[in-house]
Amino acid sequence: MKAVPFDQLTGAQVDAWHKLRAVNPLLDSPYFHPGFAGAVHAAGNPVDVYVGTGPTGEVESLFPVHRDGGVLRPVGWPGADFQGPILAPGTAFPVAGMLGGGVRALEFDHLLELADDFRPWITGSRPSPLVDCTGGLDGYLARASKSGKDNMGQARRRANKAEREIGPIRFVADSLDEGDLAKVIELKRAQYAATGAKDYFTEPGRQELLTALLRTRGTEFAGILSTLHAGDTLLAAHFGIRAGGVLHWWFPVYDPAHAGLAPGWMLLRELVMAAPQFGFTRIDLGRGDDEYKRRAKTGETPVCQGMVTRSTARRALRAARESLVTAAKDSPLGPQLRRVVRKLRTIKR
């Protein structure tokens, strides 16, 4: 395999990227679209693509990553909820071949099992919930759990209450308002501060990344900003990315002053209702222990954590860290340990 800076990929290599995605249904997430890697690279976080070729020189696989000293991490780290190489189903991926030339390890935390070659390096797996929104709200309700149905019903009643007490409800599924995007980032940063999680937006280029994605239009790949207002009040909003029929739920926020209305559920209900109009058939909610994800989901996808390395010390340290996270998550001791989990998961490794 050869590492190629993203902006030095040839037209043939980019074409191969699209073709390999098209033949592998597991790669339908927007995180696997070259538009995501390109936007991250352009925002100032350099992306190298490991390109694997066959006996006659044809491209068989591509894996976009960031290099931090001797450690590789998948493109978009730590904000990429799905990770892995771009390849056709059943294709081998000799991942250990990425080591060498100063590269000592490849770390991953949301890996799809796209190739058997990764299995020896996996230390754990967790579910990533999803919402099948085929057929809009009626289709969702036919598949949802009792809890999901109940919360959607409550969202409708709370929307009526918000309209009476605050002002007319206004939902925009695909907004281009950069002022509202700035508000999303402001609310998200306040949420990070309140929960003790590392602030994703302190790193250079990440606010600019979201703005660039918002300006990316089309159905093949684009940023999607959805907003829910009551009168002039922004109750809830979400910024995500789409590729074809898949919308990835990335940065959801709500106004804490109106938390009693559960505005996040109101926003999700509106998005599910709008899904047929915008061509969405699935909303990936991303890995997480949030109660609303457990209630809303109609299915889930396992994502894996681990590290490819020849260093037994590195592997042991990684395994110990994962064990600590799991122990804290499962502990009955409550919110204090859950805050520890959030901090551990966001530490730059």
Short mmCIF file of N, CA, C and O in Angstrom, two decimals, residues 4 14 24 40-41 43 52 67 122 136 147 186 205 219 237 239 245 247 278 285 289 320:
data_model
loop_
_atom_site.label_atom_id
_atom_site.label_comp_id
_atom_site.label_asym_id
_atom_site.label_seq_id
_atom_site.Cartn_x
_atom_site.Cartn_y
_atom_site.Cartn_z
N VAL A 4 -0.96 8.40 -0.07
CA VAL A 4 -1.03 9.51 -1.01
C VAL A 4 -1.79 10.66 -0.34
O VAL A 4 -2.89 10.46 0.17
N VAL A 14 -9.88 8.56 -7.52
CA VAL A 14 -11.14 9.07 -6.99
C VAL A 14 -12.32 8.32 -7.64
O VAL A 14 -13.30 7.98 -6.96
N ASN A 24 -20.50 -1.73 -2.46
CA ASN A 24 -20.49 -2.22 -1.08
C ASN A 24 -21.53 -1.49 -0.25
O ASN A 24 -21.31 -0.36 0.18
N VAL A 40 -12.54 17.64 5.15
CA VAL A 40 -11.67 17.62 6.33
C VAL A 40 -10.25 18.07 5.95
O VAL A 40 -9.62 18.87 6.65
N HIS A 41 -9.75 17.57 4.84
CA HIS A 41 -8.42 17.94 4.37
C HIS A 41 -8.34 19.45 4.08
O HIS A 41 -7.39 20.13 4.48
N ALA A 43 -10.06 21.76 5.37
CA ALA A 43 -10.22 22.55 6.59
C ALA A 43 -8.94 22.60 7.42
O ALA A 43 -8.92 23.21 8.49
N GLY A 52 -4.42 0.69 -1.99
CA GLY A 52 -3.99 -0.67 -2.28
C GLY A 52 -4.35 -1.03 -3.71
O GLY A 52 -5.44 -0.71 -4.18
N ARG A 67 -2.27 11.32 10.13
CA ARG A 67 -1.06 10.85 10.79
C ARG A 67 -0.66 11.83 11.88
O ARG A 67 -0.53 13.03 11.63
N ILE A 122 -9.15 -6.07 17.19
CA ILE A 122 -10.34 -5.49 17.82
C ILE A 122 -10.38 -5.82 19.30
O ILE A 122 -10.23 -6.98 19.69
N GLY A 136 -41.47 7.66 5.86
CA GLY A 136 -41.78 8.78 6.74
C GLY A 136 -42.26 8.35 8.11
O GLY A 136 -41.91 7.28 8.62
N SER A 147 -41.76 2.47 23.16
CA SER A 147 -41.16 3.69 23.69
C SER A 147 -40.99 4.73 22.60
O SER A 147 -41.25 5.92 22.80
N GLU A 186 -22.50 27.19 19.23
CA GLU A 186 -22.52 27.83 20.55
C GLU A 186 -23.20 26.93 21.59
O GLU A 186 -22.68 26.72 22.70
N GLY A 205 -9.94 24.81 12.73
CA GLY A 205 -10.52 24.33 11.47
C GLY A 205 -11.85 23.61 11.58
O GLY A 205 -12.51 23.40 10.57
N THR A 219 -27.51 15.91 -3.41
CA THR A 219 -28.01 14.76 -2.68
C THR A 219 -26.97 13.66 -2.55
O THR A 219 -27.07 12.80 -1.68
N ALA A 237 -31.96 22.20 17.07
CA ALA A 237 -31.35 22.21 15.74
C ALA A 237 -30.42 21.01 15.64
O ALA A 237 -30.04 20.39 16.65
N PHE A 239 -27.00 19.64 13.05
CA PHE A 239 -26.16 19.68 11.87
C PHE A 239 -25.60 18.29 11.63
O PHE A 239 -25.00 17.69 12.52
N GLY A 245 -29.44 8.36 0.46
CA GLY A 245 -30.58 8.21 1.36
C GLY A 245 -30.21 8.14 2.83
O GLY A 245 -31.09 7.90 3.67
N LEU A 247 -28.80 9.93 6.25
CA LEU A 247 -28.50 11.15 6.99
C LEU A 247 -27.81 10.74 8.28
O LEU A 247 -28.30 9.89 9.02
N PHE A 278 -37.06 14.47 1.19
CA PHE A 278 -35.63 14.70 0.97
C PHE A 278 -34.88 13.43 0.59
O PHE A 278 -33.66 13.46 0.42
N LEU A 285 -27.82 7.46 14.13
CA LEU A 285 -27.74 8.30 15.31
C LEU A 285 -26.35 8.34 15.93
O LEU A 285 -26.07 9.20 16.76
N ASP A 289 -24.72 6.23 24.58
CA ASP A 289 -25.60 5.65 25.59
C ASP A 289 -26.80 6.53 25.88
O ASP A 289 -27.52 6.29 26.86
N ALA A 320 -6.52 -1.78 28.45
CA ALA A 320 -6.80 -1.34 29.82
C ALA A 320 -7.72 -0.13 29.82
O ALA A 320 -8.64 -0.02 30.64
#
